[in-house]
Coordinates of C-alpha atoms and ligand atoms in Angstrom, one line a residue:
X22 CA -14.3 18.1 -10.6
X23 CA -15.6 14.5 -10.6
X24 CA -13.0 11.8 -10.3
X25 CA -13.4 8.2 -10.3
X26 CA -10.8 6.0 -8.4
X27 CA -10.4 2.6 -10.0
X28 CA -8.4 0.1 -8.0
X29 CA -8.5 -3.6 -6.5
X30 CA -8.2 -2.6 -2.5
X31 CA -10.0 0.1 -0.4
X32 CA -9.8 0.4 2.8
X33 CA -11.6 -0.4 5.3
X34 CA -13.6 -2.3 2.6
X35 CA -10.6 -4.6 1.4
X36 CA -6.5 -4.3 2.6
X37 CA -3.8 -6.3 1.7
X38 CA -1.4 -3.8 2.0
X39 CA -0.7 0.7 1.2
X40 CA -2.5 0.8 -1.9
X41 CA -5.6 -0.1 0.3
X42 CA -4.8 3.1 2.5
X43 CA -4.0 5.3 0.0
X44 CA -7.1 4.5 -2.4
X45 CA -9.6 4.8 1.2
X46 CA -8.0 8.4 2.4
X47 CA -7.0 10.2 -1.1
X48 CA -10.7 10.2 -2.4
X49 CA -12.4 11.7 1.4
X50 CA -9.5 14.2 1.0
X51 CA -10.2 15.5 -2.4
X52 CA -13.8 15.4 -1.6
X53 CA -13.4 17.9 1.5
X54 CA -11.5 20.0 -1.4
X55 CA -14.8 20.5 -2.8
X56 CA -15.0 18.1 -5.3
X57 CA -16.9 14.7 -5.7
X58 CA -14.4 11.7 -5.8
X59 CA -15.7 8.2 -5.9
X60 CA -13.8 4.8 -5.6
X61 CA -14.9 1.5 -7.8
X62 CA -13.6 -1.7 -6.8
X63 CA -14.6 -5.4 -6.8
X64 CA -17.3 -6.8 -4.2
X65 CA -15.1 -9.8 -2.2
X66 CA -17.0 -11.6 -0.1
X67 CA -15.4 -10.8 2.8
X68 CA -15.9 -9.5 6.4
X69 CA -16.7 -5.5 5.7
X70 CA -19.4 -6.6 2.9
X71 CA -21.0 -9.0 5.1
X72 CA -21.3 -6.2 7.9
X73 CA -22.4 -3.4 5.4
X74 CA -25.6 -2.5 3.5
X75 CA -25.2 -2.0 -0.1
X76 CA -28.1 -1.1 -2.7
X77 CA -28.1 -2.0 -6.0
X78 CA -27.1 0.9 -8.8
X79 CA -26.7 -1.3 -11.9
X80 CA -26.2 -4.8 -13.3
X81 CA -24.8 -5.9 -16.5
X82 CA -22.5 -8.3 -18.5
X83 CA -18.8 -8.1 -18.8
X84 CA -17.5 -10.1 -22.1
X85 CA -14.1 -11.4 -21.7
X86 CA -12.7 -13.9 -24.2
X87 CA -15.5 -16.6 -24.6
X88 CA -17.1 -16.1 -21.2
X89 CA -19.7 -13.4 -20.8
X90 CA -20.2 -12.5 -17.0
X91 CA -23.1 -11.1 -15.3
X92 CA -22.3 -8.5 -12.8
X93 CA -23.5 -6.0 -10.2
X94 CA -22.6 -2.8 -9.0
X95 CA -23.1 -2.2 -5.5
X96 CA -23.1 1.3 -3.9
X97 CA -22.8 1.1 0.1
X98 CA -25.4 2.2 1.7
X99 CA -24.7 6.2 3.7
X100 CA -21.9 8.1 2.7
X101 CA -19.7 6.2 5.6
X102 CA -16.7 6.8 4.3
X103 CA -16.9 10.4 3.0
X104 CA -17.0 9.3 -0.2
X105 CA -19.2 7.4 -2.9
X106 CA -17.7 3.7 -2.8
X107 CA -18.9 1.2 -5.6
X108 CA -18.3 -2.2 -5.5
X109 CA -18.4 -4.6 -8.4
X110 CA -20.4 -8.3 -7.9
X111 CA -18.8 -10.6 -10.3
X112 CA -20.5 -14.0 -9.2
X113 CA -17.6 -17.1 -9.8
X114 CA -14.8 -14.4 -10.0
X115 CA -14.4 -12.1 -6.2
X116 CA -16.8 -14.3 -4.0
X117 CA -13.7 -15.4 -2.7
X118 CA -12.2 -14.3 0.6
X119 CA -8.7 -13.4 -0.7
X120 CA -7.8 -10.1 -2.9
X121 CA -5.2 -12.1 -4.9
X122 CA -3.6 -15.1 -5.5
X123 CA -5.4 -16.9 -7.4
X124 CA -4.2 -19.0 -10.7
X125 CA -7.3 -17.1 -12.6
X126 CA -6.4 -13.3 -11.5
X127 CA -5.3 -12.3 -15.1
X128 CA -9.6 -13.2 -16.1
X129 CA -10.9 -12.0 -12.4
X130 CA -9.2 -8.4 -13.4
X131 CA -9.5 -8.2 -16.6
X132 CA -13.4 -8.5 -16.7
X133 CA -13.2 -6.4 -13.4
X134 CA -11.6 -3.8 -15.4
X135 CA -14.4 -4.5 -18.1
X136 CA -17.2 -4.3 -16.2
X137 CA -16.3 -0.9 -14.3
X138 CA -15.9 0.8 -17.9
X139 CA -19.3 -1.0 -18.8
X140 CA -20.6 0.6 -15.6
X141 CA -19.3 4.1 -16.4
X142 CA -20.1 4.1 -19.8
X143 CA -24.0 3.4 -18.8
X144 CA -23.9 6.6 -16.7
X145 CA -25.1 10.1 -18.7
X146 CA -22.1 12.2 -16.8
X147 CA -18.8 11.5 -18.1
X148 CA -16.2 12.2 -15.3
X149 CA -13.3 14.7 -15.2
X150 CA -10.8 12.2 -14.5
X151 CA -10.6 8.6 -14.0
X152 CA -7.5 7.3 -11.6
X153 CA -6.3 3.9 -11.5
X154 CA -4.3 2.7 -9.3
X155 CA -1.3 -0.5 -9.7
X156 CA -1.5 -3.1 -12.4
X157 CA -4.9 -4.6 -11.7
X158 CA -6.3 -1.5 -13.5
X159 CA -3.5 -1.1 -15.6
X160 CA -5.6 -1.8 -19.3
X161 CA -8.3 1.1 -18.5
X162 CA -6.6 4.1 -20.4
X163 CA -6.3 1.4 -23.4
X164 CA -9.6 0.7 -23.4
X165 CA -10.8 4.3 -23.1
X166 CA -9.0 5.7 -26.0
X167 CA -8.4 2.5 -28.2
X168 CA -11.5 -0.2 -27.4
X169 CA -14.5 1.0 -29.5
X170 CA -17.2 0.4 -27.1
X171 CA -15.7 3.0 -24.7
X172 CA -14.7 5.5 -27.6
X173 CA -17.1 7.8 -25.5
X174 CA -14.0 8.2 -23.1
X175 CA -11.7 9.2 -25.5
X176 CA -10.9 12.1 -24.1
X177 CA -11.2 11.9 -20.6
X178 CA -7.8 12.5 -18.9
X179 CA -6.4 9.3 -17.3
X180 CA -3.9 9.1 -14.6
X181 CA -2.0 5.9 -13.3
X182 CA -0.3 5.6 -10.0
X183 CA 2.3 2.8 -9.4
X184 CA 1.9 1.6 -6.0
X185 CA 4.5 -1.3 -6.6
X186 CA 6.1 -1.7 -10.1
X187 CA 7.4 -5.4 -8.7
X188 CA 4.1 -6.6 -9.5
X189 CA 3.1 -6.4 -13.8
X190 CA 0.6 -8.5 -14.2
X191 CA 2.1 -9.9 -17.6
X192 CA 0.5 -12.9 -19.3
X193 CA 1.2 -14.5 -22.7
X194 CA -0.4 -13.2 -26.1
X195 CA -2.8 -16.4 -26.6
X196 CA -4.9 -14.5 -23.9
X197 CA -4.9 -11.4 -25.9
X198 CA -8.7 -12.3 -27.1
X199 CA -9.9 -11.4 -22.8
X200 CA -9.1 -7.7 -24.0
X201 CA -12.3 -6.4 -25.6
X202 CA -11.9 -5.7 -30.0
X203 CA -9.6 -3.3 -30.7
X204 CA -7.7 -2.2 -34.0
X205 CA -4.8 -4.9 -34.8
X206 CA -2.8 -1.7 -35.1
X207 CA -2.7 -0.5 -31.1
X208 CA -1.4 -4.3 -30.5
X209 CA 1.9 -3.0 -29.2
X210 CA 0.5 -0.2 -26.9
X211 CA -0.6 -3.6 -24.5
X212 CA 2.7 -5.6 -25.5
X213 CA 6.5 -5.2 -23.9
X214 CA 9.0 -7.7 -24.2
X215 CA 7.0 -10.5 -25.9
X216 CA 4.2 -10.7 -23.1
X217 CA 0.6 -8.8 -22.5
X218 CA 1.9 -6.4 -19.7
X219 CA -0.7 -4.0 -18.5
X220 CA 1.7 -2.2 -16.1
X221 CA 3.6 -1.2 -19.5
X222 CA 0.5 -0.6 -21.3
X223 CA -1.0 1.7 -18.4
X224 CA 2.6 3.7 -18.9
X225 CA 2.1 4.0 -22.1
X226 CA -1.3 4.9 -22.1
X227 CA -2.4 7.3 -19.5
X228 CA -1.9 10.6 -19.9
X229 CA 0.3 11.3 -16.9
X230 CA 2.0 8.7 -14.7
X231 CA 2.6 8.9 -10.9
X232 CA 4.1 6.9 -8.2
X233 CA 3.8 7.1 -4.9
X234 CA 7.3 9.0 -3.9
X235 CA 9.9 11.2 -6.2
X236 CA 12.7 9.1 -4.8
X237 CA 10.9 5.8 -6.2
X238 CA 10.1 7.6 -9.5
X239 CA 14.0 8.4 -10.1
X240 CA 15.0 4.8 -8.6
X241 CA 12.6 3.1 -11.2
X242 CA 14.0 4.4 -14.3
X243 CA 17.2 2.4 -13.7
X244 CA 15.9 -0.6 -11.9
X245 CA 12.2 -1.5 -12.4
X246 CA 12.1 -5.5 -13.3
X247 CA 12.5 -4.5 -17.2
X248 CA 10.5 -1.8 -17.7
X249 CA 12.9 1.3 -17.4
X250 CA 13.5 2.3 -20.5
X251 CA 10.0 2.4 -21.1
X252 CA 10.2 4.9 -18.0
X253 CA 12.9 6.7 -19.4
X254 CA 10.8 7.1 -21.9
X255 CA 7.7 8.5 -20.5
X256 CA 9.5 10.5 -18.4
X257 CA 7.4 13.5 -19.0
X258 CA 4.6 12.8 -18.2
X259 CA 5.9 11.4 -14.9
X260 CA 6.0 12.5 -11.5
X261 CA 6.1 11.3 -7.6
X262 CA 3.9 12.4 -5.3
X263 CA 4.8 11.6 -1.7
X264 CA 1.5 9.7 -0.2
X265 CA 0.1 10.9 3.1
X266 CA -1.4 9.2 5.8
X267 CA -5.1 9.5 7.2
X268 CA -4.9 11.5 10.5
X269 CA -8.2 10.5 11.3
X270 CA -7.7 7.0 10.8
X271 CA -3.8 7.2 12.4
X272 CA -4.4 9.1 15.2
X273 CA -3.2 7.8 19.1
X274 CA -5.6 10.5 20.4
X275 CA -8.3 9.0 19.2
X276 CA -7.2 5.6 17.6
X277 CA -9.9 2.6 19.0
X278 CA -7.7 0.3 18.4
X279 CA -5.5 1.5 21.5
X280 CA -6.6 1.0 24.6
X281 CA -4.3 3.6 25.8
X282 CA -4.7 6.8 23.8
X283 CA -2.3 9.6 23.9
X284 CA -0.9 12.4 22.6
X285 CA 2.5 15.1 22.1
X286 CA 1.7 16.3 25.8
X287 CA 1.3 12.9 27.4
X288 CA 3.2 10.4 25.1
X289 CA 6.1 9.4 28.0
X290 CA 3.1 7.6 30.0
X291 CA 0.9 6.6 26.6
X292 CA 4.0 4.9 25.4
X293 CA 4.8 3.8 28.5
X294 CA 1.5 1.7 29.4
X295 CA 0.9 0.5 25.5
X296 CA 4.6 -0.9 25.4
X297 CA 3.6 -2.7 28.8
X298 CA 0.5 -4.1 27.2
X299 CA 2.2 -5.1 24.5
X300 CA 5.0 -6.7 26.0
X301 CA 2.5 -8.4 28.4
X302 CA 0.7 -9.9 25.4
X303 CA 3.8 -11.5 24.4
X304 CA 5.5 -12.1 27.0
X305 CA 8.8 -9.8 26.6
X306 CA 10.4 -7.0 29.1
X307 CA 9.1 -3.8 29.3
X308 CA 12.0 -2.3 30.3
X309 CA 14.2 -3.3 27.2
X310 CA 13.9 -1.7 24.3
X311 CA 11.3 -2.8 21.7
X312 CA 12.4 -3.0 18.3
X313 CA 9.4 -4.5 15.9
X314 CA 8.5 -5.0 12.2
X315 CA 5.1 -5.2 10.3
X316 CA 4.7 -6.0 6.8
X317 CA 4.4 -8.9 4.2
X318 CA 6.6 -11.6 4.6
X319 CA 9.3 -11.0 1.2
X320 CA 11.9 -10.3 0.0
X321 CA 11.3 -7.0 -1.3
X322 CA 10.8 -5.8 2.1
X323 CA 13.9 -7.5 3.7
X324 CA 11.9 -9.6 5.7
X325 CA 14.5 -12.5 4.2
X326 CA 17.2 -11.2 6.8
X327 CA 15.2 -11.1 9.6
X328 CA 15.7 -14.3 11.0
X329 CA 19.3 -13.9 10.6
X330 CA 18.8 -10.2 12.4
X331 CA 16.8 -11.6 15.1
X332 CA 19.2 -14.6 16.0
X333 CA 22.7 -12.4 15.5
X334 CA 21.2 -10.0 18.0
X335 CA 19.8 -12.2 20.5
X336 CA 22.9 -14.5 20.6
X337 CA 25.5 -11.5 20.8
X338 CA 23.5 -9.1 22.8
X339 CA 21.8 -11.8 25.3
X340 CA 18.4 -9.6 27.4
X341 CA 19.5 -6.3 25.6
X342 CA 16.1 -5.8 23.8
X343 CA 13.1 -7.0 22.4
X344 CA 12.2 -7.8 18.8
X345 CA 8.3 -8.5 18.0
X346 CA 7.2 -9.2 14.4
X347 CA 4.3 -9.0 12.8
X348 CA 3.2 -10.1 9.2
X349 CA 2.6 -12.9 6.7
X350 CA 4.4 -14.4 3.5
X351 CA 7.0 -16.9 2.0
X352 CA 6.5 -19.6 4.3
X353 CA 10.1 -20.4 4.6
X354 CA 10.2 -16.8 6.8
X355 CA 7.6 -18.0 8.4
X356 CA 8.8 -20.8 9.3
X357 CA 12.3 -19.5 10.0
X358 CA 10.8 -16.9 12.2
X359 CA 8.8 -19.1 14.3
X360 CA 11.0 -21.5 14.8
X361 CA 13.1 -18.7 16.6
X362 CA 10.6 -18.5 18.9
X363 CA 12.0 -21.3 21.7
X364 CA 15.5 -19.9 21.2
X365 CA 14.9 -16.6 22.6
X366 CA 11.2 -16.7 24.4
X367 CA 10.9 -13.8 26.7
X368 CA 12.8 -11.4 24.3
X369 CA 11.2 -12.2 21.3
X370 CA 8.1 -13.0 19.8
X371 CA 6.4 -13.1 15.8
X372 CA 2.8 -13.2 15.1
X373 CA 2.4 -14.9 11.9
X374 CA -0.8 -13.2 9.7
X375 CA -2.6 -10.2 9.1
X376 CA -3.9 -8.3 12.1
X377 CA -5.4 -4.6 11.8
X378 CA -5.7 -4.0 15.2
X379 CA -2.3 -5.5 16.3
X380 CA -0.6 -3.2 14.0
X381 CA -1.8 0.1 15.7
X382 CA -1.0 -1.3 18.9
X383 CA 3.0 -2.4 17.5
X384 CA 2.9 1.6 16.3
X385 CA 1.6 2.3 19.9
X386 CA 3.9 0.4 21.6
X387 CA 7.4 -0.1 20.0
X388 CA 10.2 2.0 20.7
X389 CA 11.5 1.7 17.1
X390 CA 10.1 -0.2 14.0
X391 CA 12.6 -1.8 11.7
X392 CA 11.9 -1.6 7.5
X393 CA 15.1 -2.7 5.8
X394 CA 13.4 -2.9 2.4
X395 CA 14.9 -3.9 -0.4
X396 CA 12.0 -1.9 -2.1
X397 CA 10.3 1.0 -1.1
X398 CA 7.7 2.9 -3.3
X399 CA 6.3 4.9 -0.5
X400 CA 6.3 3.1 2.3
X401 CA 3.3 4.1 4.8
X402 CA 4.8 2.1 8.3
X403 CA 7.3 4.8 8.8
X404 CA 4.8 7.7 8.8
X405 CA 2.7 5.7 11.1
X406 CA 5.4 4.8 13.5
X407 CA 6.8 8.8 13.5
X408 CA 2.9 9.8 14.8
X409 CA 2.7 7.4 17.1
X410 CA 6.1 8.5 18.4
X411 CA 7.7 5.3 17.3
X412 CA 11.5 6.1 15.8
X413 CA 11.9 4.3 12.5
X414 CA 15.0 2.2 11.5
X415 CA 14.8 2.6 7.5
X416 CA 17.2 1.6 4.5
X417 CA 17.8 4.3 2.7
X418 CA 15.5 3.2 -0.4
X419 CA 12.2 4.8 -2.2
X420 CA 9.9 6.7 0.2
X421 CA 12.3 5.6 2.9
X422 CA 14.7 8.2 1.6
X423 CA 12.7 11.2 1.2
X424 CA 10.8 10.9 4.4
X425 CA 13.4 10.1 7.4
X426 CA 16.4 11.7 7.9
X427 CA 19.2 10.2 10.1
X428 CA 19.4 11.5 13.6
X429 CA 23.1 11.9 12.7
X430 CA 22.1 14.6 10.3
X431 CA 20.1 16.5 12.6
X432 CA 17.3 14.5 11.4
X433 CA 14.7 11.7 13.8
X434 CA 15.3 8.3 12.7
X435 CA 18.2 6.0 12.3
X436 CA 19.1 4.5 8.4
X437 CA 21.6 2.1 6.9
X438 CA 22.3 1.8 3.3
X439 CA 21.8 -2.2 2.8
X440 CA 19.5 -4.6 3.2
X441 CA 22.0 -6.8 5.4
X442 CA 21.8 -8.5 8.7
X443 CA 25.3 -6.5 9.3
X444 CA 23.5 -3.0 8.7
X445 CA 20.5 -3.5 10.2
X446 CA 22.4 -4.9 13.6
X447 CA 24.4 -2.0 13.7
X448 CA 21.1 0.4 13.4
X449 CA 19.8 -1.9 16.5
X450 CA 23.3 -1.2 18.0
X451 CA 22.9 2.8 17.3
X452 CA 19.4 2.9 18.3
X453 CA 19.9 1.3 22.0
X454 CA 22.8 3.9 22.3
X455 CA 20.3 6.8 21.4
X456 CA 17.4 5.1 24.0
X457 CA 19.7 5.1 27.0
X458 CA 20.2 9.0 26.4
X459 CA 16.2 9.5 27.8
X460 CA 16.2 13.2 27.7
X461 CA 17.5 13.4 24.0
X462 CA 14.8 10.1 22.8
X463 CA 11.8 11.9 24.8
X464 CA 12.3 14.9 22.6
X465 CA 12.8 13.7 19.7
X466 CA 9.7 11.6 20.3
X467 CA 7.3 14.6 20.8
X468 CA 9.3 16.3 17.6
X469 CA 8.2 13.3 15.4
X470 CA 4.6 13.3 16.3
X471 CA 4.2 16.8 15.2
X472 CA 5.7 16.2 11.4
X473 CA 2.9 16.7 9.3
X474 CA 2.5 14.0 7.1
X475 CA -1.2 14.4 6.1
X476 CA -3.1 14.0 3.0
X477 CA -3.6 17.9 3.0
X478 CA -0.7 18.2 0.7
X479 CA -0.8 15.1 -1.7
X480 CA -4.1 15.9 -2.5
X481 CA -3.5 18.8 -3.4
X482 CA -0.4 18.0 -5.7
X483 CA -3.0 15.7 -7.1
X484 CA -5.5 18.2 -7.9
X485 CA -3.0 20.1 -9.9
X486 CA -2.4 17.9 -12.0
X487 CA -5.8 16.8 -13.0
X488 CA -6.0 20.5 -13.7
X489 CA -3.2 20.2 -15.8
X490 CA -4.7 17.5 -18.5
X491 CA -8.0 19.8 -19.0
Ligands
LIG506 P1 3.0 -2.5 1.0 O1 4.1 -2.6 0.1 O2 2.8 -3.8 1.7 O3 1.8 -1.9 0.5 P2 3.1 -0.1 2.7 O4 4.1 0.4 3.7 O5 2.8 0.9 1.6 O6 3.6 -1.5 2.2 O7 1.7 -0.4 3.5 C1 1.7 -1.5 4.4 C2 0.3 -1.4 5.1 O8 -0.1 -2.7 5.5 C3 0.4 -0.6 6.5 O9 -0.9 -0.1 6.8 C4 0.7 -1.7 7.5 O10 0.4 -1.4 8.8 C5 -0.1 -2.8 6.9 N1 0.3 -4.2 7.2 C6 1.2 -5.0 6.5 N2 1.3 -6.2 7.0 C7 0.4 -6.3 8.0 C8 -0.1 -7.3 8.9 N3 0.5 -8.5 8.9 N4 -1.0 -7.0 9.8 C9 -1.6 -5.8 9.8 N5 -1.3 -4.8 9.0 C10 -0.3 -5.0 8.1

């Protein structure tokens, strides 16, 4: 089977977040499968495509609105990754550092999402599937059954996976003239609630409809930021597939980003000395317990409540534990996170922006990692933290739900039902109980390491249902 991944992060070539893991380890998985599964993205001028060799495979011009922009397809040089990964040069649009965030990302993905179907549609093999992936791509099964120049697609199956339904993409219908010419009559098949949406438009349009966990696919049809009826609607032709995680890439065995590696039979001591780096990097107790976070900076993942977590702890539990946070956002978290700093120095520390390498070492070295989301499609820190021996502290939302269980229930982690400063400090309060029991934490630690929360299956799941739509 050929499939073609179409999304706006890769990793390692571009992260901001889980869509970039999911879109760099799903595609080498279905590959070792047996089948030949490629990944388009843009080209952003950033540090992986300055330190790779690309050739170039085609170059063209991608008309949206009044603007017609020349572009190039890169193809990176050796099979690196496992798979075939194309990048797409958009001079005045991606040679930017950033991923998003910019006042022009409506045009920048739009003719993105132009110029890969430009691409395909210059290639003699038509694939067996294409697969986008979160709003950015949301208009391509539109444009390959509706848009005329791309009728050649018509009936090639599409699948859509929602990553994060908080993010639509929607934009007002003077801009409708970016979309390449289609009849007047599919109008409402890229419209919901008086705006241009593609996220509702990729619902409507593809032919089947995943997200990335069945407990996010139930939560969504009753609270999804206005678009659950249409849901409801299409229900289906949905489905959740739990993401896995790449074992090669998330491995303490073999991680080199540890500088202590370890595994089941020797975690008590490669815990042990990466908690002790880790704590001597920022200055807090190795002997307390380390609780940490890592994620962007918003509300959606709690990270509103931390500061209030952090100072309710510290104040009523004075030398009892660690907190270490890791991530970037709002700058009023920021800010209030920093600022917290002087209060409590020695027990707690934040490291404002985005660090790769940090991260596996926080999974390395924490006792337990804190996500009190508010939202939760998948969530990928969890399955990191449970290989790495790390006990998560999760509210029970999304992916959260379906993939820890509380140790209360015979389960490994420890979860709370809100996203409040009062439930998460009584999880803190819970977890240091559970830590002082060493014999009972030590197991449990080796147990969690050995859940298997590979790609093996996932990829299969997605397999069949590509098969499904032939
Ligand atoms: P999201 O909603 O942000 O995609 P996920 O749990 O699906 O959440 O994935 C988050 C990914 O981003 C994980 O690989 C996590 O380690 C990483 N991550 C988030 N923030 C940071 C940061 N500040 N530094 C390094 N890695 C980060």
């Amino acid at each position: 089977m050929e499939i073609i991944h179409i999304s706006a992060e890769c990793y390692p070539a571009a992260k901001a977040g889980g869509l970039a893991d999911v879109v760099g380890a799903l595609p080498k998985y279905q590959t070792m499968l047996g089948h030949t599964a490629s990944v388009i993205m843009p080209f952003y001028h950033g540090k992986f495509s300055s330190e790779n060799e690309y050739s170039k495979v085609f170059s063209g011009f991608a008309r949206m609105g009044h603007a017609n922009y020349p572009f190039d397809v890169l193809k990176l040089e050796k099979k690196k990754l496992g798979y075939d990964l194309f990048q797409i040069d958009i001079p005045g649009l991606f040679d930017r550092k950033n991923i998003y965030s910019y006042k022009d990302d409506t045009e920048r993905f739009i003719t993105f999402q132009i110029a890969a179907l430009n691409y395909l549609n210059s290639l003699e093999s038509i694939p067996d599937v294409v697969h986008c992936h979160d709003q950015h791509t949301g208009f391509i099964p539109f444009m390959m059954s509706k848009v005329w120049d791309y009728r050649k697609f018509e009936s090639v199956p599409t699948v859509f996976t929602i990553h994060n339904g908080e993010y639509q993409g929607q934009f007002v219908f003077e801009k409708m003239n970016y979309l390449p010419p289609f009849h007047s009559f599919f109008n409402g098949l890229v419209e919901w609630q008086g705006l241009i949406n593609p996220l509702a438009c990729a619902i409507k349009c593809a032919w089947k409809v995943t997200t990335v966990s069945p407990g996010y696919m139930e939560e969504i049809s009753y609270t999804m930021k206005g678009l659950e009826d249409l849901l409801r609607a299409e229900k289906n032709k949905s489905v959740g597939i739990l993401n896995g995680i790449d074992t090669d890439v998330w491995n303490p065995e073999t991680d080199h980003m540890l500088d202590e590696k370890y595994g089941v039979s020797n975690v008590e001591k490669g815990k042990a000395v990466s908690k002790k780096l880790l704590c001597e990097e920022f200055s807090l107790d190795p002997e307390k317990p380390l609780f940490t976070f890592i994620g962007r900076l918003v509300g959606e993942k709690g990270a509103d409540i931390l500061p209030d977590v952090v100072y309710h702890t510290m104040i009523n539990h004075p030398g009892e534990q660690n907190i270490l946070i890791l991530g970037s956002g709002e700058k009023i978290i920021q800010n209030a996170l920093l600022h917290l700093e002087n209060q409590f120095r020695g027990n707690y520390c934040s490291y404002i922006g985005y660090n790769e390498k940090l991260s596996h070492q926080i999974y390395a070295g924490s006792d337990f990692l804190l996500m009190p989301s508010r939202v939760e499609p998948c969530g990928l820190n969890q399955m990191y933290a449970l290989r790495y021996g790390t006990i998560p502290i999760v509210r029970r939302t999304g992916g959260l739900r379906d993939t820890v269980v509380d140790i209360g229930d015979n389960g490994f982690g420890i979860c709370h039902d809100q996203c409040t400063t009062h439930d998460v400090r009584h999880s803190i309060h819970r977890a240091k109980f559970f830590y002082n029991d060493k014999k009972a934490f030590a197991t449990i630690r080796k147990q969690v390491m050995q859940i298997d929360h590979s790609w093996n299956k996932a990829a299969m799941d997605y397999l069949d249902l590509y098969k499904s739509l032939k």
